[in-house]
mmCIF file with all atom_site columns, C-alpha atoms in Angstrom:
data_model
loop_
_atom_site.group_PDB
_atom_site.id
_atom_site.type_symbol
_atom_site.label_atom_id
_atom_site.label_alt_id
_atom_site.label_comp_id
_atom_site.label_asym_id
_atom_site.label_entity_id
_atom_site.label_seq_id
_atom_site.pdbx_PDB_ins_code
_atom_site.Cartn_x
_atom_site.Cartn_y
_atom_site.Cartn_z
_atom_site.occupancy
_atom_site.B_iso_or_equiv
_atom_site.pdbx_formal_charge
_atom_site.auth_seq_id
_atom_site.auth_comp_id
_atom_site.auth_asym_id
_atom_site.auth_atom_id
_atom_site.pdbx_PDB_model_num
ATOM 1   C CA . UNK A 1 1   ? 337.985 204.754 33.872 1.00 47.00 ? 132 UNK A CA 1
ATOM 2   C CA . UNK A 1 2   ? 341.427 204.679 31.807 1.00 51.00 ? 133 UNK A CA 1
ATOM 3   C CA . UNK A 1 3   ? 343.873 206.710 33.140 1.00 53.00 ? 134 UNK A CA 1
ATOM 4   C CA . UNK A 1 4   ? 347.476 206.539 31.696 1.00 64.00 ? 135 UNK A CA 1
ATOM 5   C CA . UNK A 1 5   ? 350.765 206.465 33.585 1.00 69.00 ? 136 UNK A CA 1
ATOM 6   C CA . UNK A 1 6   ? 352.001 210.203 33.596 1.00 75.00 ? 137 UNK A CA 1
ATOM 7   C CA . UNK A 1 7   ? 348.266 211.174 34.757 1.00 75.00 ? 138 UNK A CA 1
ATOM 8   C CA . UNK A 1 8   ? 348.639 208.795 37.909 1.00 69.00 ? 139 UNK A CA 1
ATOM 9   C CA . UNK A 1 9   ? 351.928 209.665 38.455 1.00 77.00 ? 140 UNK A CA 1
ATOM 10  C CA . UNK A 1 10  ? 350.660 212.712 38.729 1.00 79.00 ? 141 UNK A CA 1
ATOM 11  C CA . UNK A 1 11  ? 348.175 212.194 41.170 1.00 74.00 ? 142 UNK A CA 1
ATOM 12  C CA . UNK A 1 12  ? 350.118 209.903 43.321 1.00 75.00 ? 143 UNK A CA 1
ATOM 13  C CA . UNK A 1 13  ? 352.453 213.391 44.053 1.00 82.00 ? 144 UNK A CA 1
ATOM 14  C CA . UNK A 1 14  ? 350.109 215.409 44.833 1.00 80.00 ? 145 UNK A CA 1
ATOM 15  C CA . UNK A 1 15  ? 348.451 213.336 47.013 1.00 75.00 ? 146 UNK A CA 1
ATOM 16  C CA . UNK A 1 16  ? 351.794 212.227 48.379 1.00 80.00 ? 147 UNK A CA 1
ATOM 17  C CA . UNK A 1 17  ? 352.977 215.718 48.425 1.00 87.00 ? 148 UNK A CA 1
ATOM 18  C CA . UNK A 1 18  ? 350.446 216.863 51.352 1.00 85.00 ? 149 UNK A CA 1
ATOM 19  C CA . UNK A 1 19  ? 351.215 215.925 54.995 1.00 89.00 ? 150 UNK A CA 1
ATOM 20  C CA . UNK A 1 20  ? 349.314 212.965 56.325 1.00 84.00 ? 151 UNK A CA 1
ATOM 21  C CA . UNK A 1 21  ? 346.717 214.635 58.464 1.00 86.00 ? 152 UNK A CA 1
ATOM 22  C CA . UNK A 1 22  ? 345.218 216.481 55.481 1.00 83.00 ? 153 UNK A CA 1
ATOM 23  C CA . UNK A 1 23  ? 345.067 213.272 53.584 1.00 78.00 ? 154 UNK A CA 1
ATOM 24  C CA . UNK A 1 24  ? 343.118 211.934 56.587 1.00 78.00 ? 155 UNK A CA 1
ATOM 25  C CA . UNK A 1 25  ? 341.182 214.689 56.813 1.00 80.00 ? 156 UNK A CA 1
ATOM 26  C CA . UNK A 1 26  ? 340.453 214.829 52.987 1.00 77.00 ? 157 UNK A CA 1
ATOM 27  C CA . UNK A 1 27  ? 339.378 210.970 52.912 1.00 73.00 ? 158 UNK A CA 1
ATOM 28  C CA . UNK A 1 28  ? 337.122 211.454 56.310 1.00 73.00 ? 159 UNK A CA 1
ATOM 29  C CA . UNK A 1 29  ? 335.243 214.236 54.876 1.00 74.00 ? 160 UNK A CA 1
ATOM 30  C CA . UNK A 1 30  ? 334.583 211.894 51.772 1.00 70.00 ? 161 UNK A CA 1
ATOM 31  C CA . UNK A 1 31  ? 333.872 208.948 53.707 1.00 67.00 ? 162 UNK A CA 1
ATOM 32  C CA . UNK A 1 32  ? 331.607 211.236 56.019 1.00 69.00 ? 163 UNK A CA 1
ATOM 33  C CA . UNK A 1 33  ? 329.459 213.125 53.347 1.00 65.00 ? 164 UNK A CA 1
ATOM 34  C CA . UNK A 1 34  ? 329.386 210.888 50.288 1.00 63.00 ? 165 UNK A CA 1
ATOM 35  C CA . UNK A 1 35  ? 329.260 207.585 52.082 1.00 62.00 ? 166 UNK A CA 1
ATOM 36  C CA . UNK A 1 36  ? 326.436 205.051 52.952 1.00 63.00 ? 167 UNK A CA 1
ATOM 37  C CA . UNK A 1 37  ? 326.375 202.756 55.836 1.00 65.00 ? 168 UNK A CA 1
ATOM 38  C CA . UNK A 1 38  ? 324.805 199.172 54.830 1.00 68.00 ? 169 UNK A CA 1
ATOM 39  C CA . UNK A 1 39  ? 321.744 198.334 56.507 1.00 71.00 ? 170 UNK A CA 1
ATOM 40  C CA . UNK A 1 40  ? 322.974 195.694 59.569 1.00 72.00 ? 171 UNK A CA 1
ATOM 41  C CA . UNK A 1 41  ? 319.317 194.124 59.921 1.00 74.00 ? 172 UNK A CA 1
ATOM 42  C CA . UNK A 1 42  ? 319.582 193.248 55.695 1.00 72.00 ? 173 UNK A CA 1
ATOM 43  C CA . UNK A 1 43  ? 318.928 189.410 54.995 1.00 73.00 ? 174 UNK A CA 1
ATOM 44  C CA . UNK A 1 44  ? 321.725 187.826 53.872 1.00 75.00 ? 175 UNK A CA 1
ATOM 45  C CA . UNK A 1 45  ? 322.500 185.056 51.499 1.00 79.00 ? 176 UNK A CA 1
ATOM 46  C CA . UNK A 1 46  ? 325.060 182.230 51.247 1.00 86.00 ? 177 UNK A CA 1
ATOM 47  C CA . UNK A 1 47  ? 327.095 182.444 47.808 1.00 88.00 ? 178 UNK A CA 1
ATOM 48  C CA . UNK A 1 48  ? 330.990 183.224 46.906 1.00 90.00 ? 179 UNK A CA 1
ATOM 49  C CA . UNK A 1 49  ? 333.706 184.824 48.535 1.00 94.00 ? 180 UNK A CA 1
ATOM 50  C CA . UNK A 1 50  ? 335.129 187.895 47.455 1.00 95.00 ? 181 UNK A CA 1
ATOM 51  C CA . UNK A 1 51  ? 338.525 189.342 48.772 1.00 96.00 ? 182 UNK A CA 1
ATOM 52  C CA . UNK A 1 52  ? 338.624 193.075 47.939 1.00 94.00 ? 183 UNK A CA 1
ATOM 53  C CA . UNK A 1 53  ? 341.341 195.292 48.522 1.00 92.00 ? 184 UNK A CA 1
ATOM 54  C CA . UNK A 1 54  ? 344.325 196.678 46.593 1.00 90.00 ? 185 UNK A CA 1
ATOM 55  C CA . UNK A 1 55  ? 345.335 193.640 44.529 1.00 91.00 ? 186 UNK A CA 1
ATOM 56  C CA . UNK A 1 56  ? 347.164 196.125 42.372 1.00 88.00 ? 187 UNK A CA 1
ATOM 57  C CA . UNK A 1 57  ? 349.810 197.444 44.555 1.00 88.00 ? 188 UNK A CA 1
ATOM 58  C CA . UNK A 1 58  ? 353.184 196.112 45.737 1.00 84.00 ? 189 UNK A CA 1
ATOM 59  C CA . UNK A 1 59  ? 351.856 197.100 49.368 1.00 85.00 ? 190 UNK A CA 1
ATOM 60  C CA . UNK A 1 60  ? 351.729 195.161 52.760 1.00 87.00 ? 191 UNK A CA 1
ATOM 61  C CA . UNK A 1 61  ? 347.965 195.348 52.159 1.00 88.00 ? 192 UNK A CA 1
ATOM 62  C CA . UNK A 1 62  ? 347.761 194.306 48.870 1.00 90.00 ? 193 UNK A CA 1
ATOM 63  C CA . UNK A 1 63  ? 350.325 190.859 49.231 1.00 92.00 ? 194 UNK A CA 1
ATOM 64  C CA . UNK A 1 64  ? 347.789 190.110 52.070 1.00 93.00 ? 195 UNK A CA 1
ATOM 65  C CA . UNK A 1 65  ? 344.263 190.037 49.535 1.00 93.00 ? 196 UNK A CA 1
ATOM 66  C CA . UNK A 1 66  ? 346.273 187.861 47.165 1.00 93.00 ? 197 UNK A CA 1
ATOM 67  C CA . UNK A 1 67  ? 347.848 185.777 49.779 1.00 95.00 ? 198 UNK A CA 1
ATOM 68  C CA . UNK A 1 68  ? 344.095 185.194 51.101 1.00 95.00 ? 199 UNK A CA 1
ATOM 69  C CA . UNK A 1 69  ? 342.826 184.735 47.768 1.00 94.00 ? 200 UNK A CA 1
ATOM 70  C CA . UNK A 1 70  ? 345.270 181.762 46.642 1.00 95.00 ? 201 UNK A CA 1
ATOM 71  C CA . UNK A 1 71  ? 344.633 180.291 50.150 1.00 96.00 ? 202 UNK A CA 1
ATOM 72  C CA . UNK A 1 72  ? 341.298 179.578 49.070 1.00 95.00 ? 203 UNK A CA 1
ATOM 73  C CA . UNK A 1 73  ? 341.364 178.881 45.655 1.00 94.00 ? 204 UNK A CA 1
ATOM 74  C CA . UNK A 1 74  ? 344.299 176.646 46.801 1.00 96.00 ? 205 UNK A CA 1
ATOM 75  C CA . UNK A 1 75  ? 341.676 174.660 49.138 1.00 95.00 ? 206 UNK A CA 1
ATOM 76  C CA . UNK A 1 76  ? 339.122 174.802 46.605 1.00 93.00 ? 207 UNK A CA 1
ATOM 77  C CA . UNK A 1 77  ? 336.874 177.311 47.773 1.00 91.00 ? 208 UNK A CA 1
ATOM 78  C CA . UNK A 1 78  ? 335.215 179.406 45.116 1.00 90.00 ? 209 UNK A CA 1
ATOM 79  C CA . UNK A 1 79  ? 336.604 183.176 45.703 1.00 93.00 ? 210 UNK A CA 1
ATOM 80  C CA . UNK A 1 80  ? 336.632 186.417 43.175 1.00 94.00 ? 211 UNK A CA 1
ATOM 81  C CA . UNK A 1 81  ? 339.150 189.554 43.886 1.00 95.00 ? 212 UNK A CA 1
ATOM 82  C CA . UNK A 1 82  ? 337.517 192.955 43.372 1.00 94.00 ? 213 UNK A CA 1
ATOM 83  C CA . UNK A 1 83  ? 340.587 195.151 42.412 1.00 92.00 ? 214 UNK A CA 1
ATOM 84  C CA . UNK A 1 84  ? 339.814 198.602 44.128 1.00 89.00 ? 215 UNK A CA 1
ATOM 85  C CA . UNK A 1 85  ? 343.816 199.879 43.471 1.00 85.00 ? 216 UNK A CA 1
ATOM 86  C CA . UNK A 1 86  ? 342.747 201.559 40.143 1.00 76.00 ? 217 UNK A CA 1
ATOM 87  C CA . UNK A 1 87  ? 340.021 203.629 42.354 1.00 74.00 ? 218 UNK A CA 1
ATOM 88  C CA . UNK A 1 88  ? 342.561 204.663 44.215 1.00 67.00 ? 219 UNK A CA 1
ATOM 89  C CA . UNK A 1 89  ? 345.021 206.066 42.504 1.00 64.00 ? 220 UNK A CA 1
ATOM 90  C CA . UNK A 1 90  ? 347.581 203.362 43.636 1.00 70.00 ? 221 UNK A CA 1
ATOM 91  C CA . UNK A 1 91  ? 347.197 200.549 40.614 1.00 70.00 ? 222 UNK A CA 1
ATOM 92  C CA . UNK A 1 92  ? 350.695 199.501 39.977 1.00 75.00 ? 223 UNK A CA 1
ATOM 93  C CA . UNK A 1 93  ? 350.447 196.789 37.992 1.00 71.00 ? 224 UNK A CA 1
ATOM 94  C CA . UNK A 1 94  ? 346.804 194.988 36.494 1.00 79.00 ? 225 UNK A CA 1
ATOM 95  C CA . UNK A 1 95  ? 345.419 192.810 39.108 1.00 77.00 ? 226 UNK A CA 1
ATOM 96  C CA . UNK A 1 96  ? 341.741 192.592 37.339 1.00 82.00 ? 227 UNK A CA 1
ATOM 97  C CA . UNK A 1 97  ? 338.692 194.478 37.642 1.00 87.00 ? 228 UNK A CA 1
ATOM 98  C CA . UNK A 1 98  ? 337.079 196.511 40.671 1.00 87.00 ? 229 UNK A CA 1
ATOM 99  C CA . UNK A 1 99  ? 334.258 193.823 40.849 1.00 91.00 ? 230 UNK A CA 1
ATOM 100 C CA . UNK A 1 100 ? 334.532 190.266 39.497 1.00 92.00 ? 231 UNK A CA 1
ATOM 101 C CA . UNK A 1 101 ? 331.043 189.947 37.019 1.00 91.00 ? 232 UNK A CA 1
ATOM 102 C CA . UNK A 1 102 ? 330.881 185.979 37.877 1.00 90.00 ? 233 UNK A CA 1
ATOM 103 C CA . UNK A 1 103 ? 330.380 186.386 41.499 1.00 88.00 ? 234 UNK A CA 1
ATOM 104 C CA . UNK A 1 104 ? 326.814 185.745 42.747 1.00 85.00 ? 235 UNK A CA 1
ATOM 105 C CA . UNK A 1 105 ? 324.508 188.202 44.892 1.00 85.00 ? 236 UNK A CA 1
ATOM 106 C CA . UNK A 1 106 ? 325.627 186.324 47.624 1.00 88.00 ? 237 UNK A CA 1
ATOM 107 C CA . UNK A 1 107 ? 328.321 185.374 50.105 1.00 91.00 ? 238 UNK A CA 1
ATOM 108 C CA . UNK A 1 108 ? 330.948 187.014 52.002 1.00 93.00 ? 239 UNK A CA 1
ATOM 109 C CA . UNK A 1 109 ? 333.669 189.952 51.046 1.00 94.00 ? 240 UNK A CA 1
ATOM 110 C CA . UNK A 1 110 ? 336.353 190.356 52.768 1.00 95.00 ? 241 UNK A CA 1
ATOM 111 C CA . UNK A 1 111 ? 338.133 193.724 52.897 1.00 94.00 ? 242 UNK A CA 1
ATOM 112 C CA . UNK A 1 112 ? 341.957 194.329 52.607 1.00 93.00 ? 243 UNK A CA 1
ATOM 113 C CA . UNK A 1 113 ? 341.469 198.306 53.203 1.00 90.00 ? 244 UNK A CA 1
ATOM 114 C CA . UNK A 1 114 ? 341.801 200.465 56.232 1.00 85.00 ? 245 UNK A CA 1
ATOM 115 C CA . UNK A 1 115 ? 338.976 201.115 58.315 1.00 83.00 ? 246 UNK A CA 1
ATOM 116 C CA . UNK A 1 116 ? 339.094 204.984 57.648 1.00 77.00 ? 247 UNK A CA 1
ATOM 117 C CA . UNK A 1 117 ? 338.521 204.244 53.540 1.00 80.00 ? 248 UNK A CA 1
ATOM 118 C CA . UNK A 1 118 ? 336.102 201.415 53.834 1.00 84.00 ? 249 UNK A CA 1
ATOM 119 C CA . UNK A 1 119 ? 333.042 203.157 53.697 1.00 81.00 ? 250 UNK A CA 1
ATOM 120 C CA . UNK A 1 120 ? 334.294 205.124 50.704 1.00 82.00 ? 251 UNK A CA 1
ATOM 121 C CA . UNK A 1 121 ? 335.735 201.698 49.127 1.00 86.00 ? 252 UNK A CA 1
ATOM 122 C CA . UNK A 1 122 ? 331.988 200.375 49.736 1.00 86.00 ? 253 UNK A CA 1
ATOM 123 C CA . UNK A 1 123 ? 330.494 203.564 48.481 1.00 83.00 ? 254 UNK A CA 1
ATOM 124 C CA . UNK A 1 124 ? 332.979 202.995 44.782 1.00 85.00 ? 255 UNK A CA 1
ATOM 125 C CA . UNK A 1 125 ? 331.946 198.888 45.210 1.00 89.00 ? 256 UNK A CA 1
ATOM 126 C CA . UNK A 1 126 ? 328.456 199.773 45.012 1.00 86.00 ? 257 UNK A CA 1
ATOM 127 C CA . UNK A 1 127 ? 325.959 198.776 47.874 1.00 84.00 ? 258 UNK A CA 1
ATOM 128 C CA . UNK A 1 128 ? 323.896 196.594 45.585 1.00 86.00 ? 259 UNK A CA 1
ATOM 129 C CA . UNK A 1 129 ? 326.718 194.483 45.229 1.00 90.00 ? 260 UNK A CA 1
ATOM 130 C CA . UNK A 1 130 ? 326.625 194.342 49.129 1.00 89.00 ? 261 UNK A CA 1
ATOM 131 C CA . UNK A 1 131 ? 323.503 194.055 49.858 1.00 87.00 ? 262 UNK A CA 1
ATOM 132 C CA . UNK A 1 132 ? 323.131 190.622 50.561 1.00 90.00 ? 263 UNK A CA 1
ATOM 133 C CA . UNK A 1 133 ? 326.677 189.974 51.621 1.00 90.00 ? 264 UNK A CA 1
ATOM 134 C CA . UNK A 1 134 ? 328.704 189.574 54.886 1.00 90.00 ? 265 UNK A CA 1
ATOM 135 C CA . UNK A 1 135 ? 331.479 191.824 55.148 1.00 90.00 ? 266 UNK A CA 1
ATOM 136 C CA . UNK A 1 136 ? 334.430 191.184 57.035 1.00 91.00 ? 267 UNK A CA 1
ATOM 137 C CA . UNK A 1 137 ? 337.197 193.401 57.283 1.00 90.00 ? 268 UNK A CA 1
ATOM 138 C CA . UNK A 1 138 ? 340.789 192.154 57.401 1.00 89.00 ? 269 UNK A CA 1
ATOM 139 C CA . UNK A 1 139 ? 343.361 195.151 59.055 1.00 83.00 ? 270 UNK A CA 1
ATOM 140 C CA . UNK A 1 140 ? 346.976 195.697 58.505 1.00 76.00 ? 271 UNK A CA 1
ATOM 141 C CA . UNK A 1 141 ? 347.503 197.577 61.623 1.00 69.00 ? 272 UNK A CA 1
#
């Protein structure tokens, strides 16, 4: 989905305009009714690592996925981001696509999101991308 900069300007102040607890509120209900847990008892398979979070963004959160993401291409471990900034609203500057298309069925992904989007981050992911996966989440606060 394109969207151009005076649309997600936009969108960033309304969203930005509302006080926090109806954001909250908003993303729960989301999370709550749209989302999907993953199956715990799924078989899982060795493969790549994927960091995942909002690569985009000049955030705390974001400088932590690509920090974790050169650490282990710096040590020679094969790892793909997944980009979900655009999803979000919150893209500031092109940091790739929302999953990589070279990364295997396998492996690990590691979230950079808060814990009260990551079921709706999952949910925009796709659970067949997760299916066979470890997830790990990685929390800011």
């Amino acid at each position: 989905m394109k969207t151009n900069s005076s649309t997600r300007n936009w969108v960033r102040i309304l969203w930005r305009s509302q006080p926090a607890w109806l954001r909250r509120l908003e993303l729960h209900i989301v999370a709550t009714y749209f989302g999907r847990l993953l199956d715990p008892e799924r078989p899982l398979l060795r493969g790549d690592v994927v960091v995942a979070g909002f690569l985009g963004t000049g955030t705390g959160l974001g400088e932590g996925a690509r920090h974790m993401l050169r650490q282990f291409r710096d040590v020679g471990i094969r790892a793909f981001p997944a980009n979900v900034s655009r999803f979000a609203v919150l893209e500031d500057f092109e940091a790739g696509p929302l999953w990589p298309k070279d990364a295997g069925a396998g492996g690990v992904a590691i979230f950079h999101v808060n814990p009260d989007i990551l079921n709706l981050v999952i949910c925009v992911i796709g659970h067949q991308r997760l299916q066979q996966r470890r997830i790990i989440g990685c929390w800011a606060w």
